[in-house]
mmCIF file with all atom_site columns, C-alpha atoms in Angstrom:
data_model
loop_
_atom_site.group_PDB
_atom_site.id
_atom_site.type_symbol
_atom_site.label_atom_id
_atom_site.label_alt_id
_atom_site.label_comp_id
_atom_site.label_asym_id
_atom_site.label_entity_id
_atom_site.label_seq_id
_atom_site.pdbx_PDB_ins_code
_atom_site.Cartn_x
_atom_site.Cartn_y
_atom_site.Cartn_z
_atom_site.occupancy
_atom_site.B_iso_or_equiv
_atom_site.pdbx_formal_charge
_atom_site.auth_seq_id
_atom_site.auth_comp_id
_atom_site.auth_asym_id
_atom_site.auth_atom_id
_atom_site.pdbx_PDB_model_num
ATOM 1   C CA . MET A 1 1   ? -171.402 -14.390 -35.137 1.00 78.00 ? 30  MET A CA 1
ATOM 2   C CA . SER A 1 2   ? -171.370 -10.780 -36.748 1.00 91.00 ? 31  SER A CA 1
ATOM 3   C CA . TYR A 1 3   ? -169.638 -7.231  -35.627 1.00 96.00 ? 32  TYR A CA 1
ATOM 4   C CA . ILE A 1 4   ? -170.658 -3.981  -34.809 1.00 97.00 ? 33  ILE A CA 1
ATOM 5   C CA . ASP A 1 5   ? -169.000 -0.181  -34.878 1.00 98.00 ? 34  ASP A CA 1
ATOM 6   C CA . GLY A 1 6   ? -171.202 2.007   -33.808 1.00 98.00 ? 35  GLY A CA 1
ATOM 7   C CA . PHE A 1 7   ? -170.611 5.868   -33.986 1.00 97.00 ? 36  PHE A CA 1
ATOM 8   C CA . VAL A 1 8   ? -172.226 9.421   -32.767 1.00 98.00 ? 37  VAL A CA 1
ATOM 9   C CA . LEU A 1 9   ? -170.806 12.513  -33.528 1.00 97.00 ? 38  LEU A CA 1
ATOM 10  C CA . PRO A 1 10  ? -171.870 16.147  -34.177 1.00 97.00 ? 39  PRO A CA 1
ATOM 11  C CA . MET A 1 11  ? -172.898 17.059  -37.666 1.00 94.00 ? 40  MET A CA 1
ATOM 12  C CA . ARG A 1 12  ? -173.147 20.857  -38.509 1.00 93.00 ? 41  ARG A CA 1
ATOM 13  C CA . ASP A 1 13  ? -176.570 21.660  -39.795 1.00 94.00 ? 42  ASP A CA 1
ATOM 14  C CA . ASP A 1 14  ? -175.275 23.439  -43.186 1.00 93.00 ? 43  ASP A CA 1
ATOM 15  C CA . GLN A 1 15  ? -173.060 20.233  -44.225 1.00 91.00 ? 44  GLN A CA 1
ATOM 16  C CA . PRO A 1 16  ? -175.979 17.093  -44.908 1.00 93.00 ? 45  PRO A CA 1
ATOM 17  C CA . GLU A 1 17  ? -174.919 16.726  -48.173 1.00 95.00 ? 46  GLU A CA 1
ATOM 18  C CA . PRO A 1 18  ? -171.116 16.526  -48.207 1.00 93.00 ? 47  PRO A CA 1
ATOM 19  C CA . TYR A 1 19  ? -171.604 14.065  -45.075 1.00 93.00 ? 48  TYR A CA 1
ATOM 20  C CA . ARG A 1 20  ? -173.602 12.236  -47.072 1.00 95.00 ? 49  ARG A CA 1
ATOM 21  C CA . ASP A 1 21  ? -171.233 12.322  -50.125 1.00 93.00 ? 50  ASP A CA 1
ATOM 22  C CA . MET A 1 22  ? -168.062 11.160  -46.871 1.00 91.00 ? 51  MET A CA 1
ATOM 23  C CA . ALA A 1 23  ? -170.328 8.520   -45.815 1.00 94.00 ? 52  ALA A CA 1
ATOM 24  C CA . GLN A 1 24  ? -171.389 7.466   -48.818 1.00 96.00 ? 53  GLN A CA 1
ATOM 25  C CA . LYS A 1 25  ? -167.768 6.708   -50.281 1.00 93.00 ? 54  LYS A CA 1
ATOM 26  C CA . PHE A 1 26  ? -167.191 5.122   -46.382 1.00 94.00 ? 55  PHE A CA 1
ATOM 27  C CA . ALA A 1 27  ? -169.767 2.516   -47.027 1.00 96.00 ? 56  ALA A CA 1
ATOM 28  C CA . ALA A 1 28  ? -168.895 1.551   -50.733 1.00 96.00 ? 57  ALA A CA 1
ATOM 29  C CA . ARG A 1 29  ? -164.804 0.952   -48.820 1.00 96.00 ? 58  ARG A CA 1
ATOM 30  C CA . ALA A 1 30  ? -166.144 -1.073  -46.029 1.00 97.00 ? 59  ALA A CA 1
ATOM 31  C CA . ARG A 1 31  ? -168.134 -3.348  -48.734 1.00 97.00 ? 60  ARG A CA 1
ATOM 32  C CA . GLU A 1 32  ? -165.535 -3.563  -50.339 1.00 97.00 ? 61  GLU A CA 1
ATOM 33  C CA . PHE A 1 33  ? -163.483 -5.080  -47.131 1.00 97.00 ? 62  PHE A CA 1
ATOM 34  C CA . GLY A 1 34  ? -166.048 -7.635  -46.157 1.00 97.00 ? 63  GLY A CA 1
ATOM 35  C CA . ALA A 1 35  ? -169.019 -5.281  -44.259 1.00 97.00 ? 64  ALA A CA 1
ATOM 36  C CA . LEU A 1 36  ? -172.473 -6.381  -44.739 1.00 95.00 ? 65  LEU A CA 1
ATOM 37  C CA . GLY A 1 37  ? -173.587 -2.829  -44.250 1.00 95.00 ? 66  GLY A CA 1
ATOM 38  C CA . SER A 1 38  ? -173.980 0.445   -42.948 1.00 96.00 ? 67  SER A CA 1
ATOM 39  C CA . VAL A 1 39  ? -176.521 3.228   -41.934 1.00 96.00 ? 68  VAL A CA 1
ATOM 40  C CA . GLU A 1 40  ? -175.781 7.353   -41.198 1.00 96.00 ? 69  GLU A CA 1
ATOM 41  C CA . ALA A 1 41  ? -178.511 8.416   -39.248 1.00 97.00 ? 70  ALA A CA 1
ATOM 42  C CA . MET A 1 42  ? -179.446 12.156  -38.804 1.00 96.00 ? 71  MET A CA 1
ATOM 43  C CA . GLY A 1 43  ? -181.115 12.895  -35.006 1.00 97.00 ? 72  GLY A CA 1
ATOM 44  C CA . ASP A 1 44  ? -184.913 13.279  -35.697 1.00 96.00 ? 73  ASP A CA 1
ATOM 45  C CA . GLY A 1 45  ? -186.805 13.734  -32.201 1.00 94.00 ? 74  GLY A CA 1
ATOM 46  C CA . LEU A 1 46  ? -183.752 13.634  -29.754 1.00 95.00 ? 75  LEU A CA 1
ATOM 47  C CA . GLU A 1 47  ? -184.941 14.665  -26.113 1.00 94.00 ? 76  GLU A CA 1
ATOM 48  C CA . ARG A 1 48  ? -182.750 16.684  -24.087 1.00 93.00 ? 77  ARG A CA 1
ATOM 49  C CA . GLY A 1 49  ? -181.953 14.195  -20.950 1.00 93.00 ? 78  GLY A CA 1
ATOM 50  C CA . HIS A 1 50  ? -181.653 15.782  -17.306 1.00 93.00 ? 79  HIS A CA 1
ATOM 51  C CA . THR A 1 51  ? -178.031 13.903  -16.947 1.00 94.00 ? 80  THR A CA 1
ATOM 52  C CA . THR A 1 52  ? -177.332 13.683  -20.332 1.00 94.00 ? 81  THR A CA 1
ATOM 53  C CA . ASP A 1 53  ? -177.848 12.840  -23.879 1.00 96.00 ? 82  ASP A CA 1
ATOM 54  C CA . PHE A 1 54  ? -177.305 12.545  -27.694 1.00 97.00 ? 83  PHE A CA 1
ATOM 55  C CA . PHE A 1 55  ? -176.142 16.079  -27.512 1.00 97.00 ? 84  PHE A CA 1
ATOM 56  C CA . ARG A 1 56  ? -174.584 16.604  -24.622 1.00 97.00 ? 85  ARG A CA 1
ATOM 57  C CA . ALA A 1 57  ? -172.270 13.279  -25.514 1.00 97.00 ? 86  ALA A CA 1
ATOM 58  C CA . VAL A 1 58  ? -171.222 14.779  -28.446 1.00 97.00 ? 87  VAL A CA 1
ATOM 59  C CA . GLN A 1 59  ? -170.993 18.665  -26.927 1.00 97.00 ? 88  GLN A CA 1
ATOM 60  C CA . ALA A 1 60  ? -173.373 19.582  -29.833 1.00 96.00 ? 89  ALA A CA 1
ATOM 61  C CA . GLU A 1 61  ? -173.146 23.292  -30.392 1.00 95.00 ? 90  GLU A CA 1
ATOM 62  C CA . GLU A 1 62  ? -176.092 25.751  -31.368 1.00 96.00 ? 91  GLU A CA 1
ATOM 63  C CA . GLY A 1 63  ? -176.992 24.541  -35.578 1.00 95.00 ? 92  GLY A CA 1
ATOM 64  C CA . GLU A 1 64  ? -175.299 21.058  -35.022 1.00 96.00 ? 93  GLU A CA 1
ATOM 65  C CA . ASN A 1 65  ? -177.552 17.666  -34.845 1.00 96.00 ? 94  ASN A CA 1
ATOM 66  C CA . VAL A 1 66  ? -175.955 14.286  -33.772 1.00 97.00 ? 95  VAL A CA 1
ATOM 67  C CA . VAL A 1 67  ? -175.101 11.528  -36.501 1.00 97.00 ? 96  VAL A CA 1
ATOM 68  C CA . PHE A 1 68  ? -175.699 8.005   -35.269 1.00 98.00 ? 97  PHE A CA 1
ATOM 69  C CA . SER A 1 69  ? -174.297 5.319   -37.549 1.00 97.00 ? 98  SER A CA 1
ATOM 70  C CA . PHE A 1 70  ? -173.441 1.422   -37.657 1.00 97.00 ? 99  PHE A CA 1
ATOM 71  C CA . VAL A 1 71  ? -171.546 -1.110  -39.717 1.00 97.00 ? 100 VAL A CA 1
ATOM 72  C CA . ILE A 1 72  ? -171.709 -4.556  -39.819 1.00 96.00 ? 101 ILE A CA 1
ATOM 73  C CA . TRP A 1 73  ? -169.803 -7.287  -40.223 1.00 96.00 ? 102 TRP A CA 1
ATOM 74  C CA . PRO A 1 74  ? -169.915 -10.262 -40.412 1.00 95.00 ? 103 PRO A CA 1
ATOM 75  C CA . ASP A 1 75  ? -167.483 -11.141 -37.430 1.00 96.00 ? 104 ASP A CA 1
ATOM 76  C CA . LYS A 1 76  ? -164.668 -9.482  -35.725 1.00 97.00 ? 105 LYS A CA 1
ATOM 77  C CA . ALA A 1 77  ? -161.902 -11.079 -37.886 1.00 97.00 ? 106 ALA A CA 1
ATOM 78  C CA . THR A 1 78  ? -163.228 -9.440  -40.933 1.00 98.00 ? 107 THR A CA 1
ATOM 79  C CA . ARG A 1 79  ? -164.072 -5.994  -38.927 1.00 97.00 ? 108 ARG A CA 1
ATOM 80  C CA . ASP A 1 80  ? -160.324 -6.269  -38.063 1.00 98.00 ? 109 ASP A CA 1
ATOM 81  C CA . ALA A 1 81  ? -159.014 -6.502  -41.460 1.00 97.00 ? 110 ALA A CA 1
ATOM 82  C CA . GLY A 1 82  ? -161.556 -4.786  -42.802 1.00 97.00 ? 111 GLY A CA 1
ATOM 83  C CA . TRP A 1 83  ? -160.294 -1.495  -40.644 1.00 95.00 ? 112 TRP A CA 1
ATOM 84  C CA . GLU A 1 84  ? -156.774 -2.278  -40.954 1.00 96.00 ? 113 GLU A CA 1
ATOM 85  C CA . LYS A 1 85  ? -157.131 -1.469  -45.158 1.00 96.00 ? 114 LYS A CA 1
ATOM 86  C CA . ILE A 1 86  ? -159.402 1.480   -44.429 1.00 93.00 ? 115 ILE A CA 1
ATOM 87  C CA . MET A 1 87  ? -156.683 2.934   -41.816 1.00 91.00 ? 116 MET A CA 1
ATOM 88  C CA . ALA A 1 88  ? -154.003 2.445   -44.813 1.00 93.00 ? 117 ALA A CA 1
ATOM 89  C CA . ASP A 1 89  ? -156.040 3.749   -47.823 1.00 89.00 ? 118 ASP A CA 1
ATOM 90  C CA . PRO A 1 90  ? -155.224 6.989   -48.944 1.00 86.00 ? 119 PRO A CA 1
ATOM 91  C CA . GLU A 1 91  ? -158.723 7.525   -49.981 1.00 84.00 ? 120 GLU A CA 1
ATOM 92  C CA . MET A 1 92  ? -160.005 7.591   -46.069 1.00 81.00 ? 121 MET A CA 1
ATOM 93  C CA . GLN A 1 93  ? -158.005 9.479   -44.586 1.00 78.00 ? 122 GLN A CA 1
ATOM 94  C CA . PRO A 1 94  ? -159.671 13.144  -43.726 1.00 72.00 ? 123 PRO A CA 1
ATOM 95  C CA . GLY A 1 95  ? -158.590 15.518  -44.543 1.00 69.00 ? 124 GLY A CA 1
ATOM 96  C CA . GLY A 1 96  ? -160.141 19.794  -46.610 1.00 64.00 ? 125 GLY A CA 1
ATOM 97  C CA . ASP A 1 97  ? -162.834 20.463  -44.552 1.00 72.00 ? 126 ASP A CA 1
ATOM 98  C CA . MET A 1 98  ? -164.756 17.856  -42.804 1.00 78.00 ? 127 MET A CA 1
ATOM 99  C CA . PRO A 1 99  ? -168.764 18.412  -42.144 1.00 84.00 ? 128 PRO A CA 1
ATOM 100 C CA . PHE A 1 100 ? -167.948 16.731  -38.622 1.00 88.00 ? 129 PHE A CA 1
ATOM 101 C CA . ASP A 1 101 ? -165.567 17.601  -36.178 1.00 87.00 ? 130 ASP A CA 1
ATOM 102 C CA . GLY A 1 102 ? -163.698 14.510  -35.266 1.00 86.00 ? 131 GLY A CA 1
ATOM 103 C CA . LYS A 1 103 ? -163.111 15.305  -31.471 1.00 92.00 ? 132 LYS A CA 1
ATOM 104 C CA . ARG A 1 104 ? -165.909 15.007  -30.796 1.00 94.00 ? 133 ARG A CA 1
ATOM 105 C CA . MET A 1 105 ? -166.833 11.864  -32.149 1.00 94.00 ? 134 MET A CA 1
ATOM 106 C CA . PHE A 1 106 ? -166.827 8.787   -30.222 1.00 95.00 ? 135 PHE A CA 1
ATOM 107 C CA . TRP A 1 107 ? -166.631 5.092   -31.422 1.00 95.00 ? 136 TRP A CA 1
ATOM 108 C CA . GLY A 1 108 ? -166.488 1.297   -30.407 1.00 96.00 ? 137 GLY A CA 1
ATOM 109 C CA . GLY A 1 109 ? -167.453 -2.372  -31.223 1.00 96.00 ? 138 GLY A CA 1
ATOM 110 C CA . PHE A 1 110 ? -169.801 -4.264  -30.192 1.00 96.00 ? 139 PHE A CA 1
ATOM 111 C CA . LYS A 1 111 ? -170.819 -7.857  -30.027 1.00 95.00 ? 140 LYS A CA 1
ATOM 112 C CA . PRO A 1 112 ? -174.402 -8.687  -30.514 1.00 91.00 ? 141 PRO A CA 1
ATOM 113 C CA . PHE A 1 113 ? -176.255 -11.152 -27.515 1.00 90.00 ? 142 PHE A CA 1
ATOM 114 C CA . VAL A 1 114 ? -179.956 -10.332 -28.407 1.00 88.00 ? 143 VAL A CA 1
ATOM 115 C CA . SER A 1 115 ? -181.358 -9.480  -32.098 1.00 84.00 ? 144 SER A CA 1
ATOM 116 C CA . SER A 1 116 ? -185.186 -9.930  -33.322 1.00 83.00 ? 145 SER A CA 1
ATOM 117 C CA . MET A 1 117 ? -183.685 -8.912  -37.202 1.00 75.00 ? 146 MET A CA 1
ATOM 118 C CA . GLU A 1 118 ? -185.315 -12.347 -38.723 1.00 67.00 ? 147 GLU A CA 1
ATOM 119 C CA . GLY A 1 119 ? -183.232 -13.596 -41.528 1.00 67.00 ? 148 GLY A CA 1
ATOM 120 C CA . ILE A 1 120 ? -180.142 -11.352 -40.481 1.00 63.00 ? 149 ILE A CA 1
ATOM 121 C CA . ASP A 1 121 ? -177.522 -13.371 -38.509 1.00 61.00 ? 150 ASP A CA 1
ATOM 122 C CA . VAL A 1 122 ? -176.572 -10.163 -36.003 1.00 58.00 ? 151 VAL A CA 1
#
């Protein structure tokens, strides 16, 4: 059964291109290490909630949007081995001017239990 890593983070409005470059580099490396694919999605139509919402979850500041992304792996064992390689890869280490504040990012691993994605074993 597949395994999914999900990420939510704030991104400065003036940083979509640097973020895209970084995300494409990560996506290629994750695929190299066994991921089936990934998606990076920028907030569009996010609503402000009464108790919580995506903006509050990442403490988004004025001039920031929210990015929701996920990586699909064929199984947890492949994911664990892939992440070990990613974390050890010098090219995957944060450096320079990051296009988002990693301290306000959150992430986690998920086991799918319902999927309507026909033809894709999620």
